[in-house]
Short mmCIF file of C-alpha atoms and ligand atoms in Angstrom, two decimals:
data_model
loop_
_atom_site.label_atom_id
_atom_site.label_comp_id
_atom_site.label_asym_id
_atom_site.label_seq_id
_atom_site.Cartn_x
_atom_site.Cartn_y
_atom_site.Cartn_z
CA MET A 44 4.44 -14.92 22.47
CA GLN A 45 7.80 -14.67 23.52
CA LYS A 46 9.76 -12.38 26.08
CA THR A 47 11.80 -9.95 24.18
CA LEU A 48 14.23 -7.20 25.77
CA ILE A 49 13.27 -3.56 24.53
CA SER A 50 16.62 -3.14 22.88
CA GLY A 51 15.92 -6.31 20.93
CA VAL A 52 12.59 -5.74 19.76
CA SER A 53 12.44 -4.79 15.89
CA PRO A 54 10.03 -2.17 14.79
CA GLY A 55 6.37 -3.67 13.40
CA SER A 56 6.56 -6.54 16.03
CA ILE A 57 3.21 -6.80 17.55
CA ILE A 58 3.08 -5.81 21.21
CA ALA A 59 1.12 -9.39 23.40
CA GLN A 60 0.26 -8.26 26.30
CA ASP A 61 -0.68 -4.23 27.70
CA VAL A 62 2.54 -2.56 29.09
CA TYR A 63 2.81 -1.20 32.33
CA GLY A 64 5.28 1.09 33.79
CA THR A 65 7.01 -0.11 37.34
CA ASP A 66 4.27 2.93 38.72
CA GLY A 67 1.14 0.97 37.36
CA VAL A 68 0.68 3.38 34.20
CA LEU A 69 -0.66 1.86 31.30
CA LEU A 70 2.30 2.73 28.54
CA ILE A 71 0.73 0.87 25.40
CA LYS A 72 -2.28 -1.41 24.83
CA LYS A 73 -1.48 -5.18 23.28
CA GLY A 74 -1.80 -5.42 20.07
CA THR A 75 0.19 -2.29 18.72
CA ALA A 76 2.79 -2.62 16.58
CA PHE A 77 6.28 -1.75 18.16
CA ARG A 78 7.69 1.82 17.09
CA GLU A 79 11.18 2.74 17.62
CA HIS A 80 10.47 5.96 19.34
CA TYR A 81 9.12 3.75 21.80
CA THR A 82 11.96 2.38 23.68
CA PRO A 83 13.29 5.45 25.55
CA ARG A 84 9.72 5.55 26.77
CA PHE A 85 9.81 2.05 27.98
CA LYS A 86 13.37 2.67 29.60
CA GLU A 87 12.10 5.59 31.40
CA ALA A 88 9.19 3.69 32.94
CA GLY A 89 11.27 1.08 33.94
CA VAL A 90 10.29 -1.41 31.53
CA GLN A 91 13.09 -4.00 30.13
CA GLU A 92 10.88 -6.69 28.49
CA ILE A 93 7.95 -6.86 26.96
CA LEU A 94 6.12 -9.64 25.29
CA ILE A 95 5.85 -9.92 21.62
CA GLU A 96 4.01 -11.70 19.32
CA GLU A 97 4.80 -14.79 17.29
CA ASN A 98 4.64 -14.57 13.85
CA GLY A 99 2.28 -17.80 13.16
CA GLU A 100 -0.47 -15.61 15.28
CA MET A 101 -0.71 -12.87 12.49
CA SER A 102 -4.09 -12.12 12.80
CA THR A 103 -6.16 -9.40 10.17
CA ASN A 104 -5.40 -6.82 13.55
CA THR A 105 -1.86 -7.53 13.53
CA ILE A 106 -1.73 -6.84 10.08
CA ASN A 107 -3.48 -3.93 10.47
CA ALA A 108 -1.32 -2.87 13.32
CA ILE A 109 1.86 -3.22 10.73
CA ARG A 110 0.46 -0.82 8.45
CA LYS A 111 -0.61 1.68 10.77
CA SER A 112 3.07 1.68 11.63
CA LEU A 113 4.31 1.97 8.20
CA ASN A 114 3.31 5.62 8.22
CA ILE A 115 2.12 5.34 4.44
CA GLN A 116 2.31 9.32 3.34
CA ASP A 117 -0.60 10.69 1.75
CA VAL A 118 0.03 12.90 -1.36
CA ILE A 119 -1.44 15.84 0.61
CA HIS A 120 -1.62 17.33 3.97
CA GLU A 121 -3.86 15.62 6.20
CA LYS A 122 -5.50 19.27 7.30
CA THR A 123 -6.25 20.09 3.55
CA ARG A 124 -7.72 16.64 3.23
CA SER A 125 -9.82 17.09 6.53
CA HIS A 126 -11.00 20.69 5.17
CA ALA A 127 -11.65 19.43 1.56
CA HIS A 128 -13.68 16.75 3.34
CA ASN A 129 -15.90 18.97 5.39
CA GLN A 130 -16.54 21.20 2.67
CA ILE A 131 -17.80 19.17 0.61
CA LYS A 132 -19.90 17.56 3.46
CA LYS A 133 -21.49 20.65 4.14
CA THR A 134 -22.06 22.12 0.21
CA MET A 135 -23.77 18.39 -0.15
CA MET A 136 -25.65 18.86 2.99
CA LYS A 137 -26.93 22.05 1.50
CA PHE A 138 -30.91 21.58 0.34
CA LYS A 139 -30.44 21.37 -3.88
CA SER A 140 -28.09 24.42 -4.09
CA VAL A 141 -24.64 25.44 -4.19
CA SER A 142 -23.61 29.10 -3.46
CA ARG A 143 -20.75 31.35 -4.70
CA ASN A 144 -19.37 31.30 -1.82
CA ASP A 145 -18.94 27.44 -1.59
CA ILE A 146 -17.02 27.34 -4.85
CA GLN A 147 -14.70 30.06 -3.58
CA LYS A 148 -13.95 27.90 -0.24
CA ILE A 149 -13.74 24.79 -2.38
CA GLY A 150 -11.42 26.72 -5.27
CA GLN A 151 -8.70 27.61 -2.26
CA ILE A 152 -8.94 24.01 -0.86
CA VAL A 153 -7.82 23.40 -4.57
CA GLU A 154 -5.36 25.68 -4.72
CA ASP A 155 -3.88 24.34 -1.07
CA MET A 156 -4.02 20.53 -3.12
CA ILE A 157 -1.80 21.75 -6.12
CA GLU A 158 0.78 23.49 -3.84
CA GLN A 159 1.12 20.37 -1.99
CA LEU A 160 1.47 18.27 -5.08
CA LEU A 161 3.33 20.54 -6.95
CA ASP A 162 6.01 20.63 -4.15
CA GLN A 163 6.55 16.74 -4.62
CA LYS A 164 9.21 15.73 -7.30
CA ASP A 165 7.26 12.13 -7.57
CA PHE A 166 4.03 11.80 -6.11
CA VAL A 167 2.23 8.62 -5.81
CA PHE A 168 -1.09 8.06 -4.74
CA ALA A 169 -1.96 6.05 -1.54
CA LEU A 170 -5.32 5.06 -0.81
CA SER A 171 -6.22 5.25 2.47
CA GLN A 172 -6.80 2.06 3.96
CA LEU A 173 -9.66 2.93 6.42
CA ARG A 174 -12.76 4.65 5.14
CA SER A 175 -16.41 4.57 6.28
CA VAL A 176 -19.13 3.36 4.19
CA ASP A 177 -21.35 6.38 5.33
CA ASP A 178 -18.88 8.60 4.60
CA TYR A 179 -18.10 7.39 1.22
CA THR A 180 -19.35 10.19 -1.36
CA TYR A 181 -17.18 12.90 0.51
CA GLN A 182 -13.89 10.92 0.89
CA HIS A 183 -14.87 9.85 -3.05
CA SER A 184 -15.15 13.38 -3.83
CA VAL A 185 -11.74 14.59 -2.20
CA ASN A 186 -10.09 11.26 -3.86
CA VAL A 187 -11.27 12.48 -6.99
CA GLY A 188 -10.14 15.33 -6.81
CA VAL A 189 -7.03 14.81 -6.01
CA LEU A 190 -6.43 11.85 -8.58
CA ALA A 191 -7.48 14.34 -11.45
CA LEU A 192 -4.99 17.09 -10.17
CA ILE A 193 -2.24 14.38 -10.45
CA ILE A 194 -3.01 13.80 -13.97
CA GLY A 195 -3.47 17.59 -14.76
CA ILE A 196 -0.44 18.19 -13.03
CA ASP A 197 1.55 15.32 -15.19
CA LEU A 198 -0.51 16.61 -18.52
CA MET A 199 1.33 20.16 -17.60
CA LEU A 200 -1.73 21.88 -17.41
CA ASP A 201 -1.40 25.43 -16.09
CA LYS A 202 -2.71 26.70 -12.54
CA ASP A 203 -6.01 28.42 -13.49
CA GLN A 204 -6.66 25.34 -15.56
CA LEU A 205 -5.95 22.94 -12.48
CA ARG A 206 -7.78 24.86 -10.48
CA HIS A 207 -10.61 24.38 -12.54
CA LEU A 208 -10.49 21.02 -12.96
CA GLY A 209 -9.67 20.07 -9.04
CA THR A 210 -13.07 22.04 -8.28
CA GLY A 211 -14.68 20.49 -11.14
CA ALA A 212 -13.24 17.05 -9.67
CA ILE A 213 -14.36 17.26 -6.13
CA LEU A 214 -18.07 18.68 -7.32
CA HIS A 215 -18.55 15.68 -9.97
CA ASP A 216 -21.23 13.93 -8.37
CA ILE A 217 -22.57 17.17 -6.47
CA GLY A 218 -26.37 16.34 -8.71
CA LYS A 219 -26.38 13.48 -6.61
CA ILE A 220 -28.25 16.36 -4.08
CA MET A 221 -31.50 15.97 -6.09
CA ILE A 222 -31.46 11.90 -6.53
CA PRO A 223 -33.29 10.43 -3.19
CA GLU A 224 -31.29 8.55 -0.55
CA GLU A 225 -32.54 5.17 -0.96
CA LEU A 226 -31.28 4.94 -4.66
CA ILE A 227 -27.97 5.97 -3.96
CA LYS A 228 -27.32 3.67 -1.07
CA LYS A 229 -29.62 0.88 -2.55
CA PRO A 230 -27.63 -2.64 -1.90
CA SER A 231 -29.23 -4.48 -4.30
CA LYS A 232 -28.81 -4.05 -8.23
CA LEU A 233 -31.24 -0.71 -9.93
CA THR A 234 -34.18 -1.73 -11.39
CA ILE A 235 -34.05 -0.07 -14.96
CA ASP A 236 -36.26 3.35 -13.89
CA GLU A 237 -34.10 3.49 -10.84
CA PHE A 238 -30.67 3.62 -13.27
CA SER A 239 -32.32 5.94 -15.43
CA GLU A 240 -33.19 8.41 -12.50
CA VAL A 241 -29.86 8.25 -10.87
CA LYS A 242 -28.13 8.94 -14.42
CA LYS A 243 -30.01 12.31 -14.55
CA HIS A 244 -27.45 13.47 -11.39
CA THR A 245 -25.22 14.22 -13.86
CA LEU A 246 -27.29 17.16 -15.47
CA TYR A 247 -28.89 18.18 -12.37
CA GLY A 248 -25.25 18.55 -11.43
CA TYR A 249 -24.46 20.61 -14.22
CA GLU A 250 -27.88 22.56 -13.54
CA ILE A 251 -26.65 23.40 -10.38
CA LEU A 252 -23.19 24.24 -10.96
CA MET A 253 -23.83 26.69 -13.89
CA GLN A 254 -26.04 28.47 -11.45
CA THR A 255 -22.46 29.83 -9.77
CA ASN A 256 -19.72 31.66 -10.92
CA ILE A 257 -17.88 28.02 -11.61
CA ALA A 258 -16.04 28.19 -15.03
CA GLU A 259 -17.57 26.24 -17.89
CA GLU A 260 -15.26 23.84 -18.38
CA ALA A 261 -15.54 22.98 -14.32
CA ALA A 262 -19.12 22.42 -14.45
CA GLN A 263 -18.87 19.78 -17.66
CA ILE A 264 -16.81 17.62 -15.51
CA ALA A 265 -20.85 17.05 -13.72
CA LEU A 266 -22.35 16.79 -17.01
CA HIS A 267 -19.81 14.16 -18.77
CA HIS A 268 -17.81 12.13 -16.30
CA HIS A 269 -19.75 9.42 -17.00
CA GLU A 270 -19.07 9.22 -20.80
CA LYS A 271 -16.83 6.45 -22.16
CA TYR A 272 -14.44 6.71 -25.15
CA ASP A 273 -16.36 4.38 -27.34
CA GLY A 274 -19.43 6.22 -26.92
CA THR A 275 -21.46 3.61 -24.63
CA GLY A 276 -21.59 5.95 -21.37
CA TYR A 277 -24.25 8.79 -20.45
CA CYS A 278 -25.69 11.36 -20.21
CA TRP A 279 -25.21 12.19 -24.25
CA GLY A 280 -23.17 9.24 -25.08
CA LEU A 281 -20.22 11.49 -26.62
CA ARG A 282 -16.87 9.57 -27.62
CA ASN A 283 -13.43 9.90 -28.31
CA THR A 284 -12.03 13.80 -28.06
CA ASN A 285 -15.54 14.90 -28.39
CA ILE A 286 -15.80 14.49 -24.49
CA PRO A 287 -14.12 17.25 -22.78
CA LEU A 288 -10.72 16.88 -21.47
CA PHE A 289 -11.32 17.45 -17.84
CA ALA A 290 -14.33 15.10 -17.94
CA ARG A 291 -11.87 12.19 -19.81
CA ILE A 292 -9.72 13.03 -16.72
CA VAL A 293 -12.21 12.61 -14.04
CA ALA A 294 -13.89 9.45 -15.22
CA VAL A 295 -10.59 7.64 -14.87
CA ALA A 296 -9.80 9.12 -11.33
CA ASP A 297 -13.75 8.21 -10.26
CA VAL A 298 -13.83 4.58 -11.56
CA TYR A 299 -10.39 3.76 -9.91
CA ASP A 300 -11.37 5.07 -6.50
CA ALA A 301 -14.95 3.72 -6.67
CA MET A 302 -13.34 0.10 -7.44
CA SER A 303 -10.81 0.78 -4.67
CA ASN A 304 -13.67 1.47 -2.07
CA ASP A 305 -16.03 -0.25 -0.06
CA ARG A 306 -19.77 0.36 -1.27
CA VAL A 307 -22.62 -0.48 0.45
CA TYR A 308 -23.80 -2.65 -2.56
CA LYS A 309 -19.99 -4.34 -3.38
CA ARG A 310 -16.72 -4.90 -1.31
CA ARG A 311 -13.73 -3.33 -2.53
CA SER A 312 -11.22 -4.76 -5.12
CA LEU A 313 -7.86 -5.17 -4.01
CA PRO A 314 -5.09 -2.83 -5.33
CA ASP A 315 -3.86 -5.35 -8.08
CA LYS A 316 -6.89 -5.92 -9.44
CA VAL A 317 -8.16 -2.52 -9.75
CA PHE A 318 -5.00 -1.76 -11.27
CA ARG A 319 -5.42 -4.55 -14.03
CA GLU A 320 -8.95 -3.98 -14.51
CA ILE A 321 -9.16 -0.26 -15.28
CA THR A 322 -5.94 -0.26 -17.77
CA HIS A 323 -8.14 -3.64 -19.48
CA LEU A 324 -10.92 -1.49 -19.62
CA GLY A 325 -8.94 1.69 -20.82
CA ASP A 326 -8.99 1.32 -24.47
CA LYS A 327 -12.88 1.12 -24.24
CA HIS A 328 -13.59 3.38 -21.48
CA PHE A 329 -10.63 5.51 -21.39
CA ASP A 330 -8.65 8.20 -23.07
CA ALA A 331 -5.74 5.74 -23.75
CA HIS A 332 -3.33 8.83 -23.33
CA ILE A 333 -4.61 9.78 -19.81
CA MET A 334 -5.25 6.28 -18.96
CA GLU A 335 -1.13 5.97 -19.64
CA THR A 336 -0.46 9.21 -17.25
CA PHE A 337 -2.70 7.91 -14.48
CA ALA A 338 -0.86 4.70 -14.45
CA LYS A 339 2.71 5.96 -13.56
CA HIS A 340 1.19 7.45 -10.14
CA ILE A 341 -0.44 4.29 -9.24
CA ASN A 342 1.27 1.54 -7.34
CA ILE A 343 0.15 -2.07 -8.15
CA TYR A 344 1.01 -2.92 -4.82
CA PRO A 345 0.77 0.13 -2.23
CA THR A 346 2.69 0.29 0.90
CA GLY A 347 0.36 -2.12 3.72
CA THR A 348 -0.84 -4.33 1.05
CA GLY A 349 -0.87 -7.87 2.37
CA ILE A 350 0.58 -10.66 -0.23
CA ILE A 351 1.41 -13.91 -0.50
CA LEU A 352 4.40 -15.20 -2.20
CA ASN A 353 4.89 -18.34 -4.66
CA SER A 354 6.77 -19.82 -1.90
CA GLY A 355 3.64 -19.68 0.51
CA HIS A 356 5.19 -16.93 2.94
CA ARG A 357 2.75 -14.17 4.06
CA GLY A 358 3.69 -10.72 4.15
CA ILE A 359 3.11 -7.31 4.18
CA VAL A 360 4.49 -4.49 1.42
CA LEU A 361 7.10 -2.18 2.84
CA HIS A 362 8.22 -0.08 -0.10
CA GLN A 363 8.18 0.30 -3.70
CA ASN A 364 10.84 -0.50 -6.61
CA LYS A 365 10.08 2.51 -9.13
CA LEU A 366 11.71 0.54 -11.86
CA TYR A 367 10.22 -2.87 -11.33
CA PRO A 368 6.86 -1.86 -10.01
CA GLU A 369 5.64 -5.57 -9.76
CA SER A 370 8.67 -6.52 -7.46
CA PRO A 371 8.03 -4.35 -4.20
CA ILE A 372 10.59 -4.63 -1.10
CA VAL A 373 8.10 -6.69 1.14
CA ARG A 374 8.24 -8.14 4.88
CA VAL A 375 7.92 -11.63 5.19
CA PHE A 376 6.57 -13.37 8.42
CA THR A 377 8.36 -16.30 9.37
CA PRO A 378 6.18 -19.55 9.67
CA LYS A 379 5.47 -20.61 13.30
CA GLU A 380 6.24 -24.40 12.77
CA GLN A 381 9.95 -22.93 11.76
CA ASN A 382 11.19 -22.70 15.48
CA VAL A 383 13.40 -19.60 14.71
CA LYS A 384 13.84 -16.42 16.60
CA ARG A 385 13.53 -13.92 13.49
CA LEU A 386 10.02 -13.22 13.13
CA TYR A 387 10.06 -11.73 9.79
CA PHE A 388 12.87 -10.38 7.17
CA ASP A 389 12.79 -8.11 4.46
CA VAL A 390 12.87 -9.25 0.51
CA ASP A 391 13.89 -6.99 -2.36
CA LEU A 392 11.72 -9.23 -4.82
CA SER A 393 13.30 -7.40 -7.51
CA ILE A 394 16.83 -8.96 -6.56
CA ASN A 395 15.13 -12.22 -5.35
CA THR A 396 13.66 -13.37 -8.25
CA LYS A 397 12.75 -16.81 -7.24
CA TRP A 398 10.00 -15.22 -5.18
CA PHE A 399 6.88 -13.30 -6.48
CA ILE A 400 3.58 -12.09 -5.70
CA ILE A 401 0.67 -14.55 -5.98
CA GLN A 402 -2.00 -13.17 -4.10
CA THR A 403 -3.00 -9.66 -2.16
CA TYR A 404 -5.51 -9.92 1.23
FE1 FE2 B 643 -21.36 10.17 -11.26
#
């Protein structure tokens, strides 16, 4: 720990001790990453100096605090994401049915998502860092909707098509409401019989959606989102472009998001590993053109990813280099034993080519 004048604290430094104003009121808790706008607040409260952690004491909490301070931007508004989350939760918690009203509400949310995505010139999907396993299905449904729309916009689908694509993508797993929960959340490997039962969520989903006023092409997403391009998927074993376009899009979005998140039976893979695995599967499982389109909007090393360089330094990804996605701008932590004042420094790996990322955490 070291005492530092408020004016000398760099954003992202971790506050090592609870900070109180001269009136004894707690201003900020220890472990929080310092942000620029704290300076006037601290000065106003009479705080001249604070204790900040030295770099060698970087803990997981510290790294997480820095991540929070990075203000990672979502591609859709927080309010829209939470509307979508609550609506899909309500819809899936109903007993084995979906109403026209549910479809209409989801359609409206999808329209908001489309507007927000179209407002951005260059959208890159940012995975949220914190997700609960319990709410996995709802968060996953929303993410698949957003990812499918990103691909659909790049493929120049018109607004009606985008609305059908987004609605069907959000509801792609709706058939799971017919499958016993203990199978969906089983932490160990499913038996052959159990897997056959789980596979039926595609058929159930299609049946449920066809009883509503949803467009046929949206309902087909529920039926065909587990088909694989080489014909080895289910439920019909369709191959190539016989798989409907929307289902080919959602297949990529579904697998990417599932691999990126903790499940009851599996820890999530790190972003660079997911990126490599999914592009590797590309030839067999996915439509290559859709895969390429998707890859343009995904960061190999998203902002906030913990990294280890070939030099042995640890750090965190700060910004992307659009032309060199493998070489982002990173904040590197100074090793504790190098008794220097600077806790970290920033490096553009596309310029400093001696250093490169060898591992993520
Ligand atoms: Fe599914």
